[in-house]
Structures are given as C-alpha cells and as structure tokens.
JSON list of C-alpha atoms in Angstrom, two decimals:
[
{"chain": "A", "resi": 1, "resn": "MET", "atom": "CA", "xyz": [-0.01, 0.00, -0.01]},
{"chain": "A", "resi": 2, "resn": "ASP", "atom": "CA", "xyz": [1.31, 3.43, -0.91]},
{"chain": "A", "resi": 3, "resn": "TYR", "atom": "CA", "xyz": [0.27, 5.52, 2.18]},
{"chain": "A", "resi": 4, "resn": "GLN", "atom": "CA", "xyz": [0.92, 8.73, 0.28]},
{"chain": "A", "resi": 5, "resn": "ARG", "atom": "CA", "xyz": [-1.42, 7.92, -2.67]},
{"chain": "A", "resi": 6, "resn": "GLN", "atom": "CA", "xyz": [-3.93, 5.44, -1.26]},
{"chain": "A", "resi": 7, "resn": "ASP", "atom": "CA", "xyz": [-6.59, 5.81, 1.44]},
{"chain": "A", "resi": 8, "resn": "TYR", "atom": "CA", "xyz": [-6.20, 2.88, 3.78]},
{"chain": "A", "resi": 9, "resn": "VAL", "atom": "CA", "xyz": [-9.91, 3.09, 4.68]},
{"chain": "A", "resi": 10, "resn": "LYS", "atom": "CA", "xyz": [-10.82, 2.08, 1.20]},
{"chain": "A", "resi": 11, "resn": "LEU", "atom": "CA", "xyz": [-8.40, -0.86, 1.21]},
{"chain": "A", "resi": 12, "resn": "LEU", "atom": "CA", "xyz": [-8.55, -2.30, 4.69]},
{"chain": "A", "resi": 13, "resn": "LYS", "atom": "CA", "xyz": [-11.40, -3.81, 6.69]},
{"chain": "A", "resi": 14, "resn": "ASP", "atom": "CA", "xyz": [-12.34, -6.34, 9.35]},
{"chain": "A", "resi": 15, "resn": "PHE", "atom": "CA", "xyz": [-9.28, -6.00, 11.51]},
{"chain": "A", "resi": 16, "resn": "ASP", "atom": "CA", "xyz": [-9.36, -7.27, 15.07]},
{"chain": "A", "resi": 17, "resn": "TYR", "atom": "CA", "xyz": [-6.97, -4.64, 16.43]},
{"chain": "A", "resi": 18, "resn": "VAL", "atom": "CA", "xyz": [-5.64, -1.25, 15.42]},
{"chain": "A", "resi": 19, "resn": "ILE", "atom": "CA", "xyz": [-2.90, 0.58, 17.32]},
{"chain": "A", "resi": 20, "resn": "ASP", "atom": "CA", "xyz": [-3.34, 4.30, 16.77]},
{"chain": "A", "resi": 21, "resn": "THR", "atom": "CA", "xyz": [-0.26, 6.47, 16.58]},
{"chain": "A", "resi": 22, "resn": "ARG", "atom": "CA", "xyz": [-1.91, 9.30, 14.59]},
{"chain": "A", "resi": 23, "resn": "GLY", "atom": "CA", "xyz": [-4.38, 10.72, 17.15]},
{"chain": "A", "resi": 24, "resn": "ALA", "atom": "CA", "xyz": [-7.92, 12.00, 17.15]},
{"chain": "A", "resi": 25, "resn": "SER", "atom": "CA", "xyz": [-7.78, 13.16, 13.53]},
{"chain": "A", "resi": 26, "resn": "GLU", "atom": "CA", "xyz": [-7.64, 9.58, 12.36]},
{"chain": "A", "resi": 27, "resn": "PHE", "atom": "CA", "xyz": [-9.90, 8.03, 15.00]},
{"chain": "A", "resi": 28, "resn": "ARG", "atom": "CA", "xyz": [-13.04, 7.55, 12.88]},
{"chain": "A", "resi": 29, "resn": "LYS", "atom": "CA", "xyz": [-10.96, 6.14, 10.00]},
{"chain": "A", "resi": 30, "resn": "GLU", "atom": "CA", "xyz": [-9.14, 3.71, 12.25]},
{"chain": "A", "resi": 31, "resn": "LEU", "atom": "CA", "xyz": [-12.41, 2.70, 13.90]},
{"chain": "A", "resi": 32, "resn": "SER", "atom": "CA", "xyz": [-14.01, 2.04, 10.49]},
{"chain": "A", "resi": 33, "resn": "ILE", "atom": "CA", "xyz": [-11.46, -0.66, 9.53]},
{"chain": "A", "resi": 34, "resn": "LEU", "atom": "CA", "xyz": [-12.20, -2.68, 12.65]},
{"chain": "A", "resi": 35, "resn": "LYS", "atom": "CA", "xyz": [-14.67, -5.57, 12.59]},
{"chain": "A", "resi": 36, "resn": "SER", "atom": "CA", "xyz": [-17.45, -5.71, 15.17]},
{"chain": "A", "resi": 37, "resn": "GLY", "atom": "CA", "xyz": [-15.89, -6.59, 18.48]},
{"chain": "A", "resi": 38, "resn": "GLY", "atom": "CA", "xyz": [-12.56, -5.06, 17.40]},
{"chain": "A", "resi": 39, "resn": "LYS", "atom": "CA", "xyz": [-10.32, -3.04, 19.63]},
{"chain": "A", "resi": 40, "resn": "LEU", "atom": "CA", "xyz": [-8.66, 0.32, 18.99]},
{"chain": "A", "resi": 41, "resn": "LEU", "atom": "CA", "xyz": [-5.70, 1.12, 21.23]},
{"chain": "A", "resi": 42, "resn": "SER", "atom": "CA", "xyz": [-4.53, 4.75, 20.96]},
{"chain": "A", "resi": 43, "resn": "LEU", "atom": "CA", "xyz": [-1.14, 5.95, 22.09]},
{"chain": "A", "resi": 44, "resn": "ILE", "atom": "CA", "xyz": [-2.13, 9.58, 21.44]},
{"chain": "A", "resi": 45, "resn": "ALA", "atom": "CA", "xyz": [-5.87, 10.32, 21.00]},
{"chain": "A", "resi": 46, "resn": "GLY", "atom": "CA", "xyz": [-6.87, 10.78, 24.61]},
{"chain": "A", "resi": 47, "resn": "PRO", "atom": "CA", "xyz": [-7.25, 9.07, 27.96]},
{"chain": "A", "resi": 48, "resn": "ASN", "atom": "CA", "xyz": [-10.54, 7.57, 29.09]},
{"chain": "A", "resi": 49, "resn": "ALA", "atom": "CA", "xyz": [-12.07, 6.10, 32.28]},
{"chain": "A", "resi": 50, "resn": "ARG", "atom": "CA", "xyz": [-10.61, 2.63, 31.65]},
{"chain": "A", "resi": 51, "resn": "PHE", "atom": "CA", "xyz": [-7.14, 4.16, 31.38]},
{"chain": "A", "resi": 52, "resn": "ALA", "atom": "CA", "xyz": [-7.59, 6.02, 34.69]},
{"chain": "A", "resi": 53, "resn": "ALA", "atom": "CA", "xyz": [-8.82, 2.85, 36.47]},
{"chain": "A", "resi": 54, "resn": "ARG", "atom": "CA", "xyz": [-6.14, 0.63, 34.98]},
{"chain": "A", "resi": 55, "resn": "GLN", "atom": "CA", "xyz": [-3.23, 3.05, 35.74]},
{"chain": "A", "resi": 56, "resn": "GLY", "atom": "CA", "xyz": [-4.38, 3.92, 39.26]},
{"chain": "A", "resi": 57, "resn": "GLY", "atom": "CA", "xyz": [-3.01, 6.69, 41.42]},
{"chain": "A", "resi": 58, "resn": "PHE", "atom": "CA", "xyz": [-5.17, 9.47, 39.92]},
{"chain": "A", "resi": 59, "resn": "SER", "atom": "CA", "xyz": [-7.22, 11.84, 41.97]},
{"chain": "A", "resi": 60, "resn": "THR", "atom": "CA", "xyz": [-11.01, 11.88, 41.61]},
{"chain": "A", "resi": 61, "resn": "ILE", "atom": "CA", "xyz": [-10.89, 15.05, 39.56]},
{"chain": "A", "resi": 62, "resn": "GLN", "atom": "CA", "xyz": [-8.27, 13.55, 37.23]},
{"chain": "A", "resi": 63, "resn": "LYS", "atom": "CA", "xyz": [-10.48, 10.48, 36.71]},
{"chain": "A", "resi": 64, "resn": "ILE", "atom": "CA", "xyz": [-13.44, 12.72, 35.88]},
{"chain": "A", "resi": 65, "resn": "ILE", "atom": "CA", "xyz": [-11.32, 14.75, 33.40]},
{"chain": "A", "resi": 66, "resn": "PHE", "atom": "CA", "xyz": [-10.03, 11.54, 31.72]},
{"chain": "A", "resi": 67, "resn": "SER", "atom": "CA", "xyz": [-13.58, 10.16, 31.58]},
{"chain": "A", "resi": 68, "resn": "ALA", "atom": "CA", "xyz": [-14.79, 13.38, 29.87]},
{"chain": "A", "resi": 69, "resn": "ILE", "atom": "CA", "xyz": [-11.83, 13.43, 27.38]},
{"chain": "A", "resi": 70, "resn": "GLY", "atom": "CA", "xyz": [-12.37, 9.82, 26.40]},
{"chain": "A", "resi": 71, "resn": "MET", "atom": "CA", "xyz": [-16.15, 9.83, 26.37]},
{"chain": "A", "resi": 72, "resn": "PRO", "atom": "CA", "xyz": [-16.53, 10.78, 22.67]},
{"chain": "A", "resi": 73, "resn": "PHE", "atom": "CA", "xyz": [-14.09, 7.93, 21.73]},
{"chain": "A", "resi": 74, "resn": "ASP", "atom": "CA", "xyz": [-15.76, 5.45, 24.00]},
{"chain": "A", "resi": 75, "resn": "ILE", "atom": "CA", "xyz": [-19.27, 6.27, 22.71]},
{"chain": "A", "resi": 76, "resn": "ALA", "atom": "CA", "xyz": [-18.23, 6.15, 19.04]},
{"chain": "A", "resi": 77, "resn": "ALA", "atom": "CA", "xyz": [-16.63, 2.77, 19.56]},
{"chain": "A", "resi": 78, "resn": "TYR", "atom": "CA", "xyz": [-19.55, 1.42, 21.65]},
{"chain": "A", "resi": 79, "resn": "LEU", "atom": "CA", "xyz": [-22.11, 2.41, 18.99]},
{"chain": "A", "resi": 80, "resn": "GLN", "atom": "CA", "xyz": [-20.17, 0.30, 16.52]},
{"chain": "A", "resi": 81, "resn": "HIS", "atom": "CA", "xyz": [-19.74, -2.63, 18.93]},
{"chain": "A", "resi": 82, "resn": "LYS", "atom": "CA", "xyz": [-15.99, -1.91, 19.28]},
{"chain": "A", "resi": 83, "resn": "THR", "atom": "CA", "xyz": [-13.76, -0.96, 22.15]},
{"chain": "A", "resi": 84, "resn": "TYR", "atom": "CA", "xyz": [-11.49, 2.09, 22.62]},
{"chain": "A", "resi": 85, "resn": "ASP", "atom": "CA", "xyz": [-8.53, 2.02, 25.01]},
{"chain": "A", "resi": 86, "resn": "PHE", "atom": "CA", "xyz": [-5.74, 4.48, 25.63]},
{"chain": "A", "resi": 87, "resn": "LEU", "atom": "CA", "xyz": [-2.15, 3.82, 26.69]},
{"chain": "A", "resi": 88, "resn": "TYR", "atom": "CA", "xyz": [0.19, 6.63, 27.75]},
{"chain": "A", "resi": 89, "resn": "VAL", "atom": "CA", "xyz": [3.58, 5.67, 26.29]},
{"chain": "A", "resi": 90, "resn": "GLN", "atom": "CA", "xyz": [6.67, 6.39, 28.29]},
{"chain": "A", "resi": 91, "resn": "PRO", "atom": "CA", "xyz": [10.24, 5.43, 27.46]},
{"chain": "A", "resi": 92, "resn": "ASN", "atom": "CA", "xyz": [10.77, 2.91, 30.25]},
{"chain": "A", "resi": 93, "resn": "GLY", "atom": "CA", "xyz": [11.21, -0.80, 30.68]},
{"chain": "A", "resi": 94, "resn": "ILE", "atom": "CA", "xyz": [8.15, -1.32, 32.89]},
{"chain": "A", "resi": 95, "resn": "GLN", "atom": "CA", "xyz": [5.85, 0.11, 30.28]},
{"chain": "A", "resi": 96, "resn": "LEU", "atom": "CA", "xyz": [7.51, -1.90, 27.55]},
{"chain": "A", "resi": 97, "resn": "LYS", "atom": "CA", "xyz": [6.82, -4.99, 29.65]},
{"chain": "A", "resi": 98, "resn": "ASN", "atom": "CA", "xyz": [3.17, -3.93, 30.05]},
{"chain": "A", "resi": 99, "resn": "ILE", "atom": "CA", "xyz": [2.80, -3.38, 26.29]},
{"chain": "A", "resi": 100, "resn": "THR", "atom": "CA", "xyz": [4.36, -6.76, 25.66]},
{"chain": "A", "resi": 101, "resn": "GLN", "atom": "CA", "xyz": [1.90, -8.39, 28.06]},
{"chain": "A", "resi": 102, "resn": "TRP", "atom": "CA", "xyz": [-1.06, -6.65, 26.39]},
{"chain": "A", "resi": 103, "resn": "ILE", "atom": "CA", "xyz": [0.17, -7.85, 22.97]},
{"chain": "A", "resi": 104, "resn": "ASP", "atom": "CA", "xyz": [0.56, -11.45, 24.30]},
{"chain": "A", "resi": 105, "resn": "GLU", "atom": "CA", "xyz": [-2.88, -11.39, 25.94]},
{"chain": "A", "resi": 106, "resn": "THR", "atom": "CA", "xyz": [-4.65, -10.00, 22.88]},
{"chain": "A", "resi": 107, "resn": "GLY", "atom": "CA", "xyz": [-2.84, -12.11, 20.28]},
{"chain": "A", "resi": 108, "resn": "VAL", "atom": "CA", "xyz": [-1.78, -9.05, 18.20]},
{"chain": "A", "resi": 109, "resn": "LYS", "atom": "CA", "xyz": [0.61, -10.15, 15.43]},
{"chain": "A", "resi": 110, "resn": "PRO", "atom": "CA", "xyz": [2.61, -7.49, 13.67]},
{"chain": "A", "resi": 111, "resn": "ILE", "atom": "CA", "xyz": [3.06, -7.74, 9.97]},
{"chain": "A", "resi": 112, "resn": "ILE", "atom": "CA", "xyz": [6.78, -7.94, 9.12]},
{"chain": "A", "resi": 113, "resn": "ASP", "atom": "CA", "xyz": [7.91, -7.05, 5.61]},
{"chain": "A", "resi": 114, "resn": "SER", "atom": "CA", "xyz": [11.61, -7.78, 5.97]},
{"chain": "A", "resi": 115, "resn": "THR", "atom": "CA", "xyz": [14.44, -8.19, 8.36]},
{"chain": "A", "resi": 116, "resn": "PHE", "atom": "CA", "xyz": [17.93, -6.71, 7.91]},
{"chain": "A", "resi": 117, "resn": "PRO", "atom": "CA", "xyz": [21.07, -7.19, 9.99]},
{"chain": "A", "resi": 118, "resn": "PHE", "atom": "CA", "xyz": [22.22, -3.97, 11.58]},
{"chain": "A", "resi": 119, "resn": "SER", "atom": "CA", "xyz": [25.16, -3.84, 9.18]},
{"chain": "A", "resi": 120, "resn": "GLN", "atom": "CA", "xyz": [22.61, -3.24, 6.39]},
{"chain": "A", "resi": 121, "resn": "VAL", "atom": "CA", "xyz": [20.87, -0.33, 8.09]},
{"chain": "A", "resi": 122, "resn": "ASN", "atom": "CA", "xyz": [21.19, 1.83, 4.97]},
{"chain": "A", "resi": 123, "resn": "GLU", "atom": "CA", "xyz": [19.39, -0.75, 2.85]},
{"chain": "A", "resi": 124, "resn": "ALA", "atom": "CA", "xyz": [16.63, -0.93, 5.49]},
{"chain": "A", "resi": 125, "resn": "ILE", "atom": "CA", "xyz": [16.24, 2.85, 5.44]},
{"chain": "A", "resi": 126, "resn": "ALA", "atom": "CA", "xyz": [16.21, 2.84, 1.63]},
{"chain": "A", "resi": 127, "resn": "LYS", "atom": "CA", "xyz": [13.40, 0.31, 1.69]},
{"chain": "A", "resi": 128, "resn": "ILE", "atom": "CA", "xyz": [11.38, 2.47, 4.08]},
{"chain": "A", "resi": 129, "resn": "ALA", "atom": "CA", "xyz": [12.02, 5.54, 1.94]},
{"chain": "A", "resi": 130, "resn": "GLN", "atom": "CA", "xyz": [10.67, 3.74, -1.13]},
{"chain": "A", "resi": 131, "resn": "GLY", "atom": "CA", "xyz": [7.31, 3.35, 0.56]},
{"chain": "A", "resi": 132, "resn": "THR", "atom": "CA", "xyz": [6.87, -0.16, -0.72]},
{"chain": "A", "resi": 133, "resn": "ALA", "atom": "CA", "xyz": [7.07, -2.07, 2.62]},
{"chain": "A", "resi": 134, "resn": "LYS", "atom": "CA", "xyz": [3.98, -4.13, 3.42]},
{"chain": "A", "resi": 135, "resn": "GLY", "atom": "CA", "xyz": [4.66, -4.21, 7.14]},
{"chain": "A", "resi": 136, "resn": "LYS", "atom": "CA", "xyz": [7.43, -3.37, 9.60]},
{"chain": "A", "resi": 137, "resn": "ILE", "atom": "CA", "xyz": [11.09, -3.34, 8.67]},
{"chain": "A", "resi": 138, "resn": "ILE", "atom": "CA", "xyz": [13.18, -5.02, 11.39]},
{"chain": "A", "resi": 139, "resn": "LEU", "atom": "CA", "xyz": [16.80, -4.41, 12.21]},
{"chain": "A", "resi": 140, "resn": "THR", "atom": "CA", "xyz": [18.50, -7.23, 14.13]},
{"chain": "A", "resi": 141, "resn": "THR", "atom": "CA", "xyz": [21.40, -6.66, 16.39]},
{"chain": "A", "resi": 142, "resn": "LYS", "atom": "CA", "xyz": [23.84, -9.18, 17.82]},
{"chain": "A", "resi": 143, "resn": "GLU", "atom": "CA", "xyz": [25.06, -8.73, 21.36]},
{"chain": "A", "resi": 144, "resn": "VAL", "atom": "CA", "xyz": [28.78, -8.12, 21.45]},
{"chain": "A", "resi": 145, "resn": "GLU", "atom": "CA", "xyz": [30.66, -10.08, 24.00]},
{"chain": "A", "resi": 146, "resn": "THR", "atom": "CA", "xyz": [32.96, -7.93, 26.04]},
{"chain": "A", "resi": 147, "resn": "THR", "atom": "CA", "xyz": [36.04, -9.07, 27.90]},
{"chain": "A", "resi": 148, "resn": "ASN", "atom": "CA", "xyz": [37.28, -7.70, 31.18]},
{"chain": "A", "resi": 149, "resn": "ILE", "atom": "CA", "xyz": [40.47, -5.69, 30.81]}
]
C-alpha cells in the first residue's frame, strides 16, 4: 500500500486490532477498519475512564477529566460494537513490559515485511524511503561479547 497515494480506509477492513499512533484526527477512519468486536488502542488520541482505572494513582478530579476526554471515543466505539482504549507511552522498561503483556494477551501479530542485519541499516532505510514495505522493517542486532580488561 502506498500511504501517500492510497486511502487505507478504502483498502482495509475487518481487523481485530488497530494501534493508533496518529491521534484523534484519524480516530473515525481507524475505527471504520475494525470488525465488530474489534479493539482500537490509541497511544495519542486521549485518555478515558478505563485508562484512569487501569493506571491507578489518579485523583477523583483527574479520573473525571479523563472520563470526559475519552467519552466521545468510548461512545463512538460502543455504538459500533467496538472498544477504545488508551495507553500513555513512556520510554521505560516497565511500560514496555506492560505493552508486551497486552500484545501477548490480545494475540496481536505485527506484519513484518523484511528483516535486515544492523550492518545493512542503509538498505533498510532505503526500503522504508521507497514506501513499498507491506509491514514493519526489522533491524536485528547481535550482542557483542565484552572481555574484562
């Protein structure tokens, strides 16, 4: 799919899961490609009541605000028999572990176009730049053994 020339809404349908990294501007489109019972997980659109309950540690006023922010997303998803969730992404190992657990529990399987060794990073970047990848481009690394001096 050429994301610059094709509208994914016209080409994709009946997905179980969508992970949103675009925000509220794409919410309705992302929701439309889910099948009934599908789940939309946003990393950017807005927190909701489930997020506040799951995270814990928020004051009552914060929970009310999160519920209000997320209500339009929750209602739109509910009316289509779908689910909206929000996940605040932080650059830390604990959250990465939680995301991994969520992926394991929900059975989300990423689509991988190709894998390159780190030594071919330029080729991987060139493939991304072409816009022809039909999934994620993976760079593999090999742990380097160190010796004590």
